[in-house]
Amino acid sequence: YALKPDFATLFDPILQGNTLEKAIAAFQAKHLSKSALARISIMLAGAAGGSAGILVTFPNGETRQLAPGPSSVISQAAIEVFAKRFLENPAVLWLSESGNKIVLRDDRIANAIGLRIEADKNLPDLILADLGPAEPLLVFVEVVATDGAITPRRQEAIYAITDAAGFSRSQVAFLTAYQDRATAGFKKTVTQLAWGSFARFASEPEQIIILNDG
């Protein structure tokens, strides 16, 4: 392996503090595209998170404060960016997090449409709905910071819930949400992803992976 001279120069121990930061900025401006720079900015924002928590704005304007951490950052991107970009008329039906698995408001909505979700079994991280089509689309989202992707077993478990609620399987979609392709969570779970599901990275908001089944 070898490093290009311009990149290798950044490892010079003489470079420190502001001098190093300026050298890195100059290298990025010269060698990285705008999309690559945007990806770095999004990744850094996700890594920072914020000690006060993550304020998420739902499509209807409602807000909710999530605990600080990478999972909350990914959930925020799924709600504020993915839902608006890929769904015609998005709504949030359910959002759980590590510190608060079941929110009473979300549980009422899920029960109102027949989704019986048990906290100790098949608890989803996020359920989005697209109310634009004549037949609403339910999108079950698993947020992966370290583990927990949409696997075939997970897919079938959720289908059991939607089947019991009377939804056609054509009205159900599955998304595994990651921060970036370079994260350990993606590398660990990519081989487990179920066919017929989707995957998306917060750092690349305009793209989506389709695991086409047939």
Short mmCIF file of C-alpha atoms in Angstrom, two decimals:
data_model
loop_
_atom_site.label_atom_id
_atom_site.label_comp_id
_atom_site.label_asym_id
_atom_site.label_seq_id
_atom_site.Cartn_x
_atom_site.Cartn_y
_atom_site.Cartn_z
CA TYR A 1 0.00 0.00 0.00
CA ALA A 2 1.07 3.58 -0.57
CA LEU A 3 -0.22 7.06 0.22
CA LYS A 4 -0.36 9.92 -2.26
CA PRO A 5 2.18 12.64 -1.31
CA ASP A 6 -0.51 15.31 -0.70
CA PHE A 7 -2.30 13.00 1.74
CA ALA A 8 0.87 11.65 3.39
CA THR A 9 1.93 15.22 4.16
CA LEU A 10 -0.99 15.56 6.56
CA PHE A 11 0.68 13.02 8.87
CA ASP A 12 3.74 15.23 9.36
CA PRO A 13 4.08 15.57 13.17
CA ILE A 14 5.10 19.20 12.70
CA LEU A 15 1.52 19.97 11.66
CA GLN A 16 -0.55 20.68 14.76
CA GLY A 17 -3.54 22.75 15.84
CA ASN A 18 -4.70 25.42 13.41
CA THR A 19 -1.90 24.64 10.97
CA LEU A 20 -3.10 21.03 10.67
CA GLU A 21 -6.73 22.10 10.32
CA LYS A 22 -5.83 24.48 7.50
CA ALA A 23 -3.81 21.76 5.75
CA ILE A 24 -6.72 19.34 5.99
CA ALA A 25 -9.15 21.97 4.66
CA ALA A 26 -6.84 22.70 1.73
CA PHE A 27 -6.53 19.00 0.93
CA GLN A 28 -10.31 18.53 1.03
CA ALA A 29 -10.95 21.55 -1.19
CA LYS A 30 -8.45 20.29 -3.75
CA HIS A 31 -9.24 16.56 -3.81
CA LEU A 32 -12.84 16.05 -2.67
CA SER A 33 -16.04 16.73 -4.62
CA LYS A 34 -18.92 18.76 -3.21
CA SER A 35 -20.88 15.58 -2.52
CA ALA A 36 -17.92 14.06 -0.67
CA LEU A 37 -17.57 17.22 1.44
CA ALA A 38 -21.30 17.16 2.19
CA ARG A 39 -21.02 13.54 3.28
CA ILE A 40 -18.18 14.42 5.66
CA SER A 41 -20.22 17.29 7.13
CA ILE A 42 -23.24 15.04 7.71
CA MET A 43 -21.05 12.37 9.29
CA LEU A 44 -19.43 14.90 11.62
CA ALA A 45 -22.82 16.27 12.62
CA GLY A 46 -24.01 12.75 13.40
CA ALA A 47 -20.90 11.98 15.41
CA ALA A 48 -21.31 15.15 17.44
CA GLY A 49 -24.95 14.39 18.24
CA GLY A 50 -25.36 16.92 21.01
CA SER A 51 -25.47 16.38 24.76
CA ALA A 52 -28.90 18.02 25.06
CA GLY A 53 -30.54 15.45 22.83
CA ILE A 54 -31.95 15.40 19.32
CA LEU A 55 -35.05 17.44 18.48
CA VAL A 56 -37.01 15.70 15.73
CA THR A 57 -39.71 17.45 13.73
CA PHE A 58 -42.50 15.18 12.45
CA PRO A 59 -44.16 15.80 9.05
CA ASN A 60 -47.21 17.29 10.83
CA GLY A 61 -45.05 19.83 12.66
CA GLU A 62 -45.04 18.00 16.01
CA THR A 63 -41.64 17.78 17.70
CA ARG A 64 -40.12 15.21 20.04
CA GLN A 65 -36.88 15.27 22.00
CA LEU A 66 -34.82 12.10 21.65
CA ALA A 67 -31.94 11.02 23.85
CA PRO A 68 -28.51 11.97 22.47
CA GLY A 69 -26.74 9.28 20.49
CA PRO A 70 -26.19 7.87 16.99
CA SER A 71 -29.52 6.01 16.87
CA SER A 72 -31.41 9.24 17.46
CA VAL A 73 -29.42 10.99 14.73
CA ILE A 74 -30.33 8.21 12.26
CA SER A 75 -33.99 8.32 13.33
CA GLN A 76 -34.03 12.08 12.80
CA ALA A 77 -32.68 11.65 9.26
CA ALA A 78 -35.28 8.98 8.48
CA ILE A 79 -38.15 11.21 9.63
CA GLU A 80 -37.02 14.63 8.47
CA VAL A 81 -35.23 13.70 5.24
CA PHE A 82 -36.13 10.20 3.99
CA ALA A 83 -39.89 10.49 4.64
CA LYS A 84 -40.15 13.83 2.84
CA ARG A 85 -38.00 12.72 -0.09
CA PHE A 86 -39.37 9.23 -0.74
CA LEU A 87 -42.98 9.34 0.54
CA GLU A 88 -45.78 11.33 -1.05
CA ASN A 89 -47.69 12.30 2.10
CA PRO A 90 -45.65 11.04 5.09
CA ALA A 91 -46.76 10.53 8.67
CA VAL A 92 -45.09 9.06 11.75
CA LEU A 93 -47.12 6.32 13.42
CA TRP A 94 -44.55 5.02 15.88
CA LEU A 95 -41.14 6.01 17.21
CA SER A 96 -39.34 4.15 19.96
CA GLU A 97 -35.90 4.70 21.43
CA SER A 98 -33.62 3.00 23.90
CA GLY A 99 -34.66 5.19 26.82
CA ASN A 100 -38.39 5.06 26.10
CA LYS A 101 -39.45 1.94 24.21
CA ILE A 102 -43.19 2.65 24.04
CA VAL A 103 -44.70 6.14 23.84
CA LEU A 104 -48.36 6.14 24.83
CA ARG A 105 -49.35 8.39 21.94
CA ASP A 106 -47.71 6.03 19.43
CA ASP A 107 -49.21 2.94 21.03
CA ARG A 108 -52.71 4.42 20.71
CA ILE A 109 -52.20 5.13 17.00
CA ALA A 110 -50.82 1.63 16.37
CA ASN A 111 -53.75 0.03 18.20
CA ALA A 112 -56.24 2.24 16.36
CA ILE A 113 -55.20 0.71 13.02
CA GLY A 114 -54.96 -2.81 14.39
CA LEU A 115 -51.20 -3.13 14.89
CA ARG A 116 -50.64 -5.10 18.09
CA ILE A 117 -47.01 -4.50 19.00
CA GLU A 118 -45.48 -6.26 22.01
CA ALA A 119 -42.60 -4.49 23.73
CA ASP A 120 -40.75 -7.70 24.53
CA LYS A 121 -40.96 -9.15 21.02
CA ASN A 122 -41.27 -7.35 17.70
CA LEU A 123 -40.92 -3.74 18.71
CA PRO A 124 -40.01 -1.63 15.66
CA ASP A 125 -37.80 1.44 15.93
CA LEU A 126 -39.96 3.52 13.63
CA ILE A 127 -43.16 3.12 11.60
CA LEU A 128 -43.84 5.61 8.84
CA ALA A 129 -46.97 5.78 6.71
CA ASP A 130 -47.48 7.20 3.24
CA LEU A 131 -51.04 8.52 3.09
CA GLY A 132 -50.69 9.63 -0.53
CA PRO A 133 -51.67 6.36 -2.30
CA ALA A 134 -55.27 5.16 -2.32
CA GLU A 135 -54.09 2.26 -0.14
CA PRO A 136 -51.79 3.64 2.60
CA LEU A 137 -48.24 2.27 2.69
CA LEU A 138 -46.68 1.26 6.02
CA VAL A 139 -42.88 1.55 6.20
CA PHE A 140 -41.22 -0.32 9.06
CA VAL A 141 -37.80 1.15 9.79
CA GLU A 142 -35.00 -0.45 11.77
CA VAL A 143 -32.33 2.01 12.91
CA VAL A 144 -28.85 0.50 12.99
CA ALA A 145 -26.08 2.15 14.93
CA THR A 146 -24.45 -1.17 15.85
CA ASP A 147 -26.99 -3.96 15.22
CA GLY A 148 -30.65 -4.78 14.51
CA ALA A 149 -31.23 -4.73 10.72
CA ILE A 150 -34.31 -5.91 8.80
CA THR A 151 -33.49 -9.62 8.55
CA PRO A 152 -35.73 -12.30 6.99
CA ARG A 153 -36.82 -13.39 10.48
CA ARG A 154 -37.61 -9.78 11.45
CA GLN A 155 -39.48 -9.29 8.18
CA GLU A 156 -41.70 -12.32 8.80
CA ALA A 157 -42.37 -11.26 12.39
CA ILE A 158 -43.59 -7.85 11.23
CA TYR A 159 -45.64 -9.43 8.43
CA ALA A 160 -47.40 -11.46 11.14
CA ILE A 161 -48.42 -8.18 12.81
CA THR A 162 -49.63 -6.54 9.59
CA ASP A 163 -51.40 -9.71 8.41
CA ALA A 164 -53.32 -9.84 11.69
CA ALA A 165 -54.26 -6.17 11.27
CA GLY A 166 -55.70 -6.88 7.81
CA PHE A 167 -53.09 -5.09 5.71
CA SER A 168 -52.08 -6.51 2.34
CA ARG A 169 -48.38 -7.28 2.06
CA SER A 170 -48.24 -4.92 -0.92
CA GLN A 171 -48.96 -2.15 1.62
CA VAL A 172 -45.92 -2.98 3.73
CA ALA A 173 -42.31 -1.94 3.12
CA PHE A 174 -39.11 -2.43 5.15
CA LEU A 175 -36.17 -0.06 5.52
CA THR A 176 -32.89 -0.46 7.39
CA ALA A 177 -31.47 2.98 8.20
CA TYR A 178 -27.75 3.55 8.74
CA GLN A 179 -25.53 6.58 9.27
CA ASP A 180 -22.98 5.73 6.56
CA ARG A 181 -21.61 2.87 4.44
CA ALA A 182 -18.32 3.06 6.32
CA THR A 183 -19.82 2.44 9.78
CA ALA A 184 -19.27 -0.79 11.67
CA GLY A 185 -23.04 -1.29 11.96
CA PHE A 186 -23.48 -1.53 8.20
CA LYS A 187 -20.47 -3.78 7.70
CA LYS A 188 -21.73 -6.08 10.45
CA THR A 189 -25.33 -6.40 9.20
CA VAL A 190 -25.21 -6.00 5.41
CA THR A 191 -25.09 -9.76 4.85
CA GLN A 192 -28.21 -10.19 7.01
CA LEU A 193 -30.48 -7.78 5.11
CA ALA A 194 -33.72 -9.34 3.87
CA TRP A 195 -34.53 -9.52 0.17
CA GLY A 196 -37.46 -7.31 -0.71
CA SER A 197 -36.32 -4.61 1.73
CA PHE A 198 -34.52 -1.29 1.38
CA ALA A 199 -31.44 0.26 2.99
CA ARG A 200 -30.47 3.90 3.28
CA PHE A 201 -27.63 6.03 4.65
CA ALA A 202 -28.15 9.38 6.37
CA SER A 203 -24.88 10.61 4.85
CA GLU A 204 -26.19 10.00 1.31
CA PRO A 205 -29.77 11.35 1.47
CA GLU A 206 -30.57 11.18 -2.24
CA GLN A 207 -29.73 7.48 -2.66
CA ILE A 208 -31.43 4.27 -1.56
CA ILE A 209 -30.50 0.58 -1.85
CA ILE A 210 -33.18 -1.76 -3.20
CA LEU A 211 -32.71 -5.45 -2.40
CA ASN A 212 -34.86 -6.67 -5.27
CA ASP A 213 -36.44 -10.09 -4.80
CA GLY A 214 -36.92 -11.57 -8.27
#
